[in-house]
Amino acid sequence: MDSVINVVVSQFKTFAGNGNDGSSNTLNKEEFSSLVASQLPSFVKINAGTIEQLMCSLDENNDRELTFLEFWQLIGKLANKQGGF
């Protein structure tokens, strides 16, 4: 599991650093959409409404950016669903 956690952290940092918002510690809507589309296509069906709704449900402080801990909620929910828990 060490390698899986390393990949999740690495991918978050990569996509967070791709935007023009100046932050490599958070995902804005475009960065989040790109990450989900490229890394989770089997788990999340993408459309404009889905991304907006998903981001709002994860964004606990309503700053329109996702911290790693906010993003991690999605990973937990997807793993929980995949595992049938």
Coordinates of N, CA and C in Angstrom, one line a residue:
M1 N 0.8 -1.2 0.0 CA 0.0 0.0 0.0 C 0.9 1.3 0.0
D2 N 2.1 1.1 0.4 CA 3.0 2.3 0.4 C 3.0 2.9 -1.0
S3 N 3.2 2.1 -2.0 CA 3.3 2.6 -3.4 C 2.0 3.3 -3.8
V4 N 0.9 2.8 -3.4 CA -0.4 3.4 -3.8 C -0.6 4.7 -3.2
I5 N -0.2 4.9 -1.9 CA -0.3 6.2 -1.3 C 0.6 7.2 -1.9
N6 N 1.8 6.7 -2.2 CA 2.8 7.6 -2.9 C 2.3 8.1 -4.3
V7 N 1.6 7.2 -5.0 CA 1.1 7.6 -6.3 C 0.0 8.6 -6.1
V8 N -0.9 8.4 -5.2 CA -2.0 9.3 -4.9 C -1.5 10.7 -4.6
V9 N -0.5 10.8 -3.7 CA 0.1 12.0 -3.3 C 0.8 12.7 -4.5
S10 N 1.5 11.9 -5.2 CA 2.3 12.4 -6.3 C 1.3 13.0 -7.4
Q11 N 0.3 12.3 -7.7 CA -0.7 12.7 -8.7 C -1.4 14.0 -8.3
F12 N -1.7 14.1 -7.0 CA -2.4 15.3 -6.5 C -1.4 16.5 -6.7
K13 N -0.2 16.3 -6.2 CA 0.8 17.4 -6.4 C 1.1 17.8 -7.8
T14 N 1.1 16.8 -8.7 CA 1.3 17.1 -10.1 C 0.2 17.9 -10.7
F15 N -1.0 17.5 -10.4 CA -2.2 18.3 -11.0 C -2.4 19.6 -10.3
A16 N -2.1 19.7 -9.0 CA -2.2 20.9 -8.3 C -1.2 22.0 -8.8
G17 N -0.1 21.5 -9.2 CA 0.9 22.4 -9.7 C 0.8 22.8 -11.2
N18 N -0.2 22.2 -11.9 CA -0.4 22.5 -13.3 C -1.2 23.7 -13.6
G19 N -1.9 24.3 -12.7 CA -2.8 25.4 -12.9 C -2.0 26.7 -12.8
N20 N -2.7 27.8 -13.1 CA -2.1 29.1 -13.1 C -2.6 29.9 -11.8
D21 N -3.1 29.2 -10.8 CA -3.5 29.8 -9.6 C -2.4 30.0 -8.6
G22 N -1.2 29.5 -8.9 CA -0.1 29.8 -8.1 C 0.1 28.8 -6.9
S23 N -0.8 27.9 -6.7 CA -0.8 27.0 -5.6 C -0.5 25.6 -6.0
S24 N 0.5 24.9 -5.4 CA 0.7 23.5 -5.7 C 0.2 22.7 -4.5
N25 N -0.5 23.3 -3.6 CA -1.1 22.6 -2.5 C -2.6 22.3 -2.5
T26 N -3.2 22.9 -3.5 CA -4.7 22.8 -3.7 C -5.0 22.6 -5.2
L27 N -6.2 22.0 -5.4 CA -6.7 21.8 -6.7 C -7.8 22.8 -6.9
N28 N -7.7 23.6 -8.0 CA -8.9 24.4 -8.4 C -9.8 23.5 -9.3
K29 N -10.9 24.1 -9.7 CA -11.9 23.3 -10.5 C -11.3 22.6 -11.7
E30 N -10.5 23.4 -12.5 CA -9.9 22.9 -13.7 C -8.9 21.7 -13.4
E31 N -8.1 21.9 -12.4 CA -7.1 20.9 -12.0 C -7.8 19.7 -11.5
F32 N -8.8 19.9 -10.7 CA -9.6 18.7 -10.2 C -10.2 18.0 -11.4
S33 N -10.8 18.7 -12.3 CA -11.5 18.0 -13.4 C -10.4 17.2 -14.3
S34 N -9.3 17.8 -14.5 CA -8.2 17.1 -15.2 C -7.8 15.8 -14.5
L35 N -7.6 16.0 -13.2 CA -7.1 14.8 -12.4 C -8.1 13.7 -12.5
V36 N -9.4 14.0 -12.2 CA -10.4 13.0 -12.2 C -10.6 12.4 -13.6
A37 N -10.6 13.2 -14.7 CA -10.7 12.7 -16.0 C -9.6 11.7 -16.4
S38 N -8.4 12.1 -16.0 CA -7.3 11.3 -16.5 C -6.9 10.1 -15.5
Q39 N -7.2 10.3 -14.3 CA -6.8 9.3 -13.3 C -7.9 8.4 -12.7
L40 N -9.1 8.8 -12.9 CA -10.3 8.1 -12.3 C -11.4 7.9 -13.3
P41 N -11.1 7.7 -14.6 CA -12.2 7.6 -15.6 C -13.2 6.4 -15.3
S42 N -12.7 5.4 -14.7 CA -13.6 4.2 -14.5 C -14.5 4.4 -13.3
F43 N -14.1 5.4 -12.4 CA -14.9 5.6 -11.2 C -15.8 6.8 -11.2
V44 N -15.4 7.8 -12.0 CA -16.2 9.1 -12.0 C -16.6 9.4 -13.4
K45 N -17.8 9.5 -13.8 CA -18.3 9.9 -15.1 C -18.3 11.4 -15.1
I46 N -17.6 12.0 -16.1 CA -17.3 13.4 -16.1 C -18.3 14.1 -17.0
N47 N -18.9 15.2 -16.4 CA -19.6 16.2 -17.2 C -19.5 17.5 -16.3
A48 N -19.9 18.6 -16.9 CA -19.7 19.9 -16.1 C -20.5 19.9 -14.8
G49 N -21.7 19.4 -14.8 CA -22.4 19.3 -13.6 C -21.9 18.4 -12.5
T50 N -21.3 17.3 -13.0 CA -20.8 16.3 -12.0 C -19.6 16.9 -11.3
I51 N -18.7 17.5 -12.1 CA -17.5 18.1 -11.5 C -17.8 19.2 -10.5
E52 N -18.7 20.0 -10.8 CA -19.2 21.1 -9.9 C -19.8 20.5 -8.7
Q53 N -20.7 19.6 -8.8 CA -21.4 19.0 -7.7 C -20.4 18.2 -6.8
L54 N -19.5 17.5 -7.4 CA -18.5 16.7 -6.6 C -17.5 17.6 -5.9
M55 N -17.1 18.7 -6.6 CA -16.2 19.6 -5.9 C -16.8 20.3 -4.7
C56 N -18.1 20.7 -4.9 CA -18.8 21.4 -3.8 C -19.0 20.4 -2.6
S57 N -19.2 19.2 -2.9 CA -19.4 18.2 -1.8 C -18.1 17.9 -1.0
L58 N -17.0 18.1 -1.7 CA -15.7 17.9 -1.0 C -15.1 19.1 -0.4
D59 N -15.4 20.3 -0.9 CA -14.8 21.5 -0.5 C -15.4 22.0 0.9
E60 N -14.9 21.5 2.0 CA -15.4 21.8 3.3 C -15.4 23.2 3.7
N61 N -14.4 24.0 3.3 CA -14.4 25.4 3.7 C -14.9 26.4 2.6
N62 N -15.4 25.8 1.5 CA -16.1 26.6 0.5 C -15.2 27.7 -0.1
D63 N -13.9 27.3 -0.3 CA -13.0 28.3 -0.9 C -12.7 28.0 -2.4
R64 N -13.5 27.1 -2.9 CA -13.4 26.7 -4.4 C -12.1 26.1 -4.7
E65 N -11.4 25.5 -3.8 CA -10.2 24.8 -3.9 C -10.2 23.6 -3.0
L66 N -9.6 22.5 -3.5 CA -9.5 21.3 -2.7 C -8.1 21.1 -2.1
T67 N -8.0 21.0 -0.8 CA -6.8 20.6 -0.2 C -6.6 19.1 -0.4
F68 N -5.5 18.6 0.0 CA -5.3 17.1 -0.1 C -6.3 16.4 0.8
L69 N -6.5 16.9 2.0 CA -7.4 16.2 2.9 C -8.9 16.2 2.3
E70 N -9.2 17.3 1.7 CA -10.6 17.4 1.1 C -10.7 16.4 -0.1
F71 N -9.6 16.3 -0.9 CA -9.5 15.4 -2.0 C -9.5 14.0 -1.5
W72 N -8.9 13.7 -0.4 CA -8.7 12.3 0.1 C -10.1 11.7 0.4
Q73 N -11.1 12.6 0.7 CA -12.4 12.1 1.0 C -13.0 11.3 -0.2
L74 N -12.7 11.9 -1.4 CA -13.1 11.2 -2.6 C -12.5 9.9 -2.8
I75 N -11.2 9.8 -2.5 CA -10.5 8.5 -2.6 C -11.1 7.5 -1.7
G76 N -11.4 7.9 -0.4 CA -12.0 7.0 0.5 C -13.4 6.6 0.1
K77 N -14.2 7.5 -0.4 CA -15.5 7.1 -0.9 C -15.5 6.1 -2.0
L78 N -14.6 6.4 -3.0 CA -14.5 5.5 -4.1 C -14.0 4.1 -3.7
A79 N -13.0 4.1 -2.8 CA -12.5 2.8 -2.3 C -13.6 2.0 -1.5
N80 N -14.3 2.7 -0.7 CA -15.4 2.1 0.0 C -16.4 1.5 -0.9
K81 N -16.8 2.3 -1.9 CA -17.8 1.8 -2.9 C -17.2 0.6 -3.7
Q82 N -16.0 0.7 -4.1 CA -15.4 -0.4 -4.9 C -15.2 -1.7 -4.0
G83 N -15.0 -1.5 -2.7 CA -14.8 -2.7 -1.8 C -16.2 -3.2 -1.4
G84 N -17.3 -2.6 -1.7 CA -18.6 -3.1 -1.3 C -18.9 -2.9 0.2
F85 N -18.2 -1.9 0.8 CA -18.4 -1.7 2.2 C -19.6 -0.8 2.5

